[in-house]
């Protein structure tokens, strides 16, 4: 092949040179080899970090540029990208250390770099600077952009020598092209593989590079193992160690022997880029110069619900952007079509299902091989969840502001100059100074009593240095000249970057504490007297079931003095045998926090009698809320039990009286159905109680002509208006009529509610 032809091919190759794409990208891009050393560093990352390519090249990425607390996490992330190179790694946010020790937050997306054999040879990292978004509760999680412009240099032959001209770098592509494996060439002179006629000039080029002067697009002829000649277009670069000392030379080449081979390499690169775009973990979409969709990767399809086939050639703005943003989005795209790119623009996509997804987009101008604008590519970050988080954070901030303002404790604060910048309603209430009167005033000299100003100033100064103080008592001077005693926790106040910007004091007004302490002591004494002298039995046990409370009434009822009962097991000593198990369960439950009300137990008195007590078993706790025993507050229902038995006897007697009375007695409920029917009524009517119960009295047993009037009498009685000596006619089972003179009386329950009517009659037939 003639030299003119090869030079033309060199120009073509140079046009697609991967480094061009990386350097021209509108986002920070950097890469490492498998040892974590930086081998890519574009202008965007140089501008951001303040560190040039020359300074960064060869440095360990993690050790040199990643914040200390993120280093191990980043190392694991990079290792995983190498091990799982065919899968998309999750984006990772980290702190990036700048040359001046500043910090920027970067959201990074990593892609494994492979050679033609599919072997991983390094990592390429595409980043977005999300510092501003991180300062707003990390709203934005940016990803990589301009993936289409990236080329993996591992697809080209790479070889290198040490300072003695011996080969120490020989990648798989070089081995493939020359036929020599890495093991066959390592340690040998590179010139051995160069055609004899070019060895002198190649030696000069290598010597120049070893002095730090690089050579680009130098053509050399390699002699392959099979004896063929391969033409390489090579960029010769100095190789440096971490201290920037030259330790050798690296050659990155293109095999320009055959045009067809070049075309295959270009096609492979194009396929790789297409796959990278389609499978990227970030939404990527694009338009042509008419605004119609011509790029729509898998992630965009996943987020929006629209498949690529549904979107292609459709106007992006009118079809997929929410109406209120269409005008501004169109302006961003129009600017990009003029070469004016936009970074971190937030737009709202309308999904196929009517939902809205929030995307943070870098709009990049798309150009053809002649540098003519052919469209726009958007590389985006789905920040829908971040927006939701934003709203939650805003709601939380508002809630916290209300909490501070309306807190029942005095809360006040100062800035780094000692001037008031926080003064809640309770502080205003206690001091008498309104917020507007306090704001901007020096706290110590304005509001602290003179004798304490120095010590209070020391406490605040310490907090401004990060040394906080708890339970410090200070004296506030109120507007009315009084002194209020506050117990304060002085806490350092920090901004989003953890810098101290002031001090917040959360206080307790303890002015009335002494008075309250005396009141509490008096109350405790009063409660002790109340328990001891209460008219109800009160007793208690510790966690072991032994008596530790025994008031005078308990002593009186049981006959056991407090000294006789204390420390004795309550259940086995004072409870009758048949109830001991159930009483023990009640006490055990109370010791677990499960209290019992109105439990009846039987106490055995000293004289051998049994007293019936209705008991509330309450858990007893110490000031820390720990269960320390059980207290029983009881009612002595011994007499009530006796009365209950008498009442039961009386009720039974009354039932017999009604059932066996010599007069007909019958009754109805609120629905008019029979619920009382004594033996005499059954005898007169011929209907047994069983036959009558539940039947409507009027329609079943009263002669038709009197049903309306009888119903009125019963309805009146159900309203509380009783009737005496009303004559009604009963229809008997045998068809006869019996004349009864009836007193209709309202029937009431224990709460005096009317629940029916009772009729007591005389048979006057």
Coordinates of C-alpha atoms in Angstrom, one line a residue, residues 147-348:
X147 CA -22.4 7.4 25.9
X148 CA -22.5 7.4 22.1
X149 CA -19.2 9.4 22.0
X150 CA -17.2 6.8 24.0
X151 CA -14.7 4.3 22.4
X152 CA -12.9 1.6 24.4
X153 CA -9.1 1.9 23.6
X154 CA -8.7 -1.7 24.6
X155 CA -9.8 -2.5 21.1
X156 CA -6.5 -1.2 19.7
X157 CA -3.0 -2.8 19.9
X158 CA -1.2 -1.5 23.0
X159 CA 2.4 -2.2 23.7
X160 CA 5.1 -0.7 25.9
X161 CA 8.8 -0.8 26.8
X162 CA 10.8 0.1 29.9
X163 CA 13.6 2.6 30.1
X164 CA 16.0 0.0 28.6
X165 CA 13.8 -0.6 25.5
X166 CA 12.6 -4.0 26.8
X167 CA 8.9 -4.9 26.2
X168 CA 6.8 -4.9 29.3
X169 CA 3.4 -4.3 27.8
X170 CA 1.8 -6.4 25.1
X171 CA -2.0 -6.6 25.0
X172 CA -4.1 -9.3 23.5
X173 CA -4.8 -7.2 20.4
X174 CA -1.1 -6.8 19.7
X175 CA -0.6 -10.5 20.2
X176 CA -3.4 -11.2 17.8
X177 CA -2.1 -8.9 15.1
X178 CA 1.6 -10.0 15.4
X179 CA 1.2 -13.6 16.2
X180 CA 3.5 -13.3 19.2
X181 CA 2.1 -14.1 22.7
X182 CA 2.9 -11.9 25.6
X183 CA 5.2 -14.5 27.1
X184 CA 7.2 -14.7 23.9
X185 CA 8.0 -11.0 23.8
X186 CA 8.2 -9.8 27.4
X187 CA 11.8 -8.7 28.2
X188 CA 12.9 -8.6 24.6
X189 CA 13.9 -5.5 22.7
X190 CA 11.0 -4.0 20.8
X191 CA 13.3 -3.2 17.8
X192 CA 13.6 -7.0 17.3
X193 CA 10.1 -6.9 15.9
X194 CA 10.5 -3.8 13.7
X195 CA 11.4 -4.1 10.1
X196 CA 15.2 -3.5 9.8
X197 CA 14.9 -0.4 7.6
X198 CA 12.9 1.4 10.3
X199 CA 14.7 0.3 13.4
X200 CA 16.9 3.4 13.6
X201 CA 14.0 5.9 13.3
X202 CA 11.8 3.9 15.7
X203 CA 14.7 3.9 18.2
X204 CA 14.8 7.7 17.9
X205 CA 11.1 8.1 18.5
X206 CA 11.3 5.9 21.6
X207 CA 14.3 7.8 22.9
X208 CA 12.4 11.1 22.4
X209 CA 9.4 9.6 24.4
X210 CA 11.7 8.5 27.2
X211 CA 12.7 12.2 27.5
X212 CA 9.0 13.2 27.8
X213 CA 8.2 14.3 24.2
X214 CA 5.4 12.3 22.7
X215 CA 4.8 11.4 19.1
X216 CA 1.5 11.0 17.4
X217 CA 0.4 9.2 14.2
X218 CA 3.8 7.6 13.7
X219 CA 3.8 4.8 11.2
X220 CA 5.9 1.7 11.9
X221 CA 6.1 -1.7 10.3
X222 CA 5.9 -4.8 12.5
X223 CA 7.2 -8.1 11.4
X224 CA 4.8 -10.8 12.4
X225 CA 5.6 -14.4 13.6
X226 CA 4.5 -15.7 10.2
X227 CA 6.8 -13.3 8.4
X228 CA 4.1 -10.9 7.2
X229 CA 4.4 -7.1 7.6
X230 CA 1.7 -5.2 9.6
X231 CA 1.4 -1.4 9.3
X232 CA 0.7 0.3 12.6
X233 CA -0.3 4.0 13.1
X234 CA 1.0 4.6 16.6
X235 CA 0.7 7.3 19.3
X236 CA 3.9 7.1 21.4
X237 CA 3.5 8.4 24.9
X238 CA 5.8 8.6 27.9
X239 CA 4.9 6.2 30.8
X240 CA 5.2 7.7 34.3
X241 CA 5.0 6.3 37.8
X242 CA 3.1 7.8 40.7
X243 CA 5.8 10.4 41.2
X244 CA 5.7 11.5 37.5
X245 CA 9.1 9.9 36.8
X246 CA 9.3 8.4 33.3
X247 CA 9.5 4.6 33.5
X248 CA 8.9 3.7 29.9
X249 CA 6.9 4.2 26.8
X250 CA 3.4 3.2 25.8
X251 CA 2.3 2.9 22.2
X252 CA -1.4 2.9 21.3
X253 CA -1.8 1.8 17.7
X254 CA -4.2 1.2 14.9
X255 CA -3.5 -1.6 12.5
X256 CA -3.9 0.1 9.1
X257 CA -2.7 -2.9 7.0
X258 CA -6.0 -3.5 5.3
X259 CA -8.9 -1.2 4.8
X260 CA -11.3 -4.1 5.3
X261 CA -9.8 -4.8 8.7
X262 CA -10.2 -1.1 9.6
X263 CA -13.9 -1.2 8.5
X264 CA -14.5 -4.3 10.7
X265 CA -12.9 -2.5 13.7
X266 CA -15.1 0.6 13.1
X267 CA -18.2 -1.6 12.8
X268 CA -17.2 -3.4 16.1
X269 CA -16.8 -0.1 17.8
X270 CA -20.2 1.1 16.5
X271 CA -21.9 -2.1 17.7
X272 CA -20.3 -1.7 21.1
X273 CA -21.5 1.9 21.3
X274 CA -25.0 0.9 20.2
X275 CA -25.0 -1.9 22.9
X276 CA -23.7 0.5 25.4
X277 CA -26.4 3.1 24.7
X278 CA -29.2 0.5 24.5
X279 CA -28.3 -1.3 27.7
X280 CA -27.1 1.7 29.7
X281 CA -28.5 2.0 33.2
X282 CA -29.5 5.6 32.5
X283 CA -32.3 6.8 30.2
X284 CA -30.9 8.0 26.9
X285 CA -33.1 9.5 24.2
X286 CA -32.6 11.8 21.2
X287 CA -34.2 13.8 18.5
X288 CA -33.3 14.8 14.9
X289 CA -33.2 18.4 13.7
X290 CA -37.0 18.3 13.3
X291 CA -37.6 17.4 17.0
X292 CA -38.7 13.8 16.2
X293 CA -37.5 10.9 18.3
X294 CA -34.6 9.0 16.8
X295 CA -33.0 7.5 20.0
X296 CA -34.9 5.7 22.8
X297 CA -32.9 3.2 24.8
X298 CA -34.2 0.3 26.9
X299 CA -34.1 2.3 30.2
X300 CA -36.1 5.1 28.7
X301 CA -38.6 2.5 27.4
X302 CA -38.8 0.9 30.9
X303 CA -39.3 4.3 32.7
X304 CA -41.9 5.7 30.2
X305 CA -43.7 2.5 29.3
X306 CA -43.4 3.3 25.6
X307 CA -41.4 0.8 23.5
X308 CA -38.9 2.2 21.0
X309 CA -41.2 1.3 18.0
X310 CA -44.0 3.4 19.6
X311 CA -41.8 6.5 19.9
X312 CA -39.6 6.7 16.8
X313 CA -40.4 9.6 14.4
X314 CA -42.8 11.0 16.9
X315 CA -42.4 14.7 18.1
X316 CA -40.7 14.4 21.5
X317 CA -42.1 17.5 23.1
X318 CA -45.8 17.3 22.2
X319 CA -46.1 13.5 22.8
X320 CA -44.1 12.8 25.9
X321 CA -43.5 16.1 27.8
X322 CA -46.2 17.4 30.3
X323 CA -48.0 20.4 28.8
X324 CA -46.8 23.1 31.2
X325 CA -43.2 22.3 30.4
X326 CA -43.4 21.9 26.7
X327 CA -42.4 25.4 25.9
X328 CA -39.3 25.5 28.1
X329 CA -38.2 22.0 27.0
X330 CA -38.5 23.1 23.4
X331 CA -36.2 26.0 24.1
X332 CA -33.6 23.7 25.6
X333 CA -33.7 21.5 22.6
X334 CA -33.6 24.4 20.2
X335 CA -30.5 25.7 22.0
X336 CA -28.8 22.4 21.8
X337 CA -29.6 22.3 18.0
X338 CA -27.7 25.6 17.9
X339 CA -24.8 24.1 19.8
X340 CA -25.7 25.5 23.2
X341 CA -25.9 22.6 25.5
X342 CA -27.7 22.4 28.8
X343 CA -26.8 20.4 31.9
X344 CA -29.0 19.2 34.8
X345 CA -32.3 20.4 33.3
X346 CA -35.3 18.9 35.1
X347 CA -38.2 17.8 32.9
X348 CA -41.3 15.8 33.4

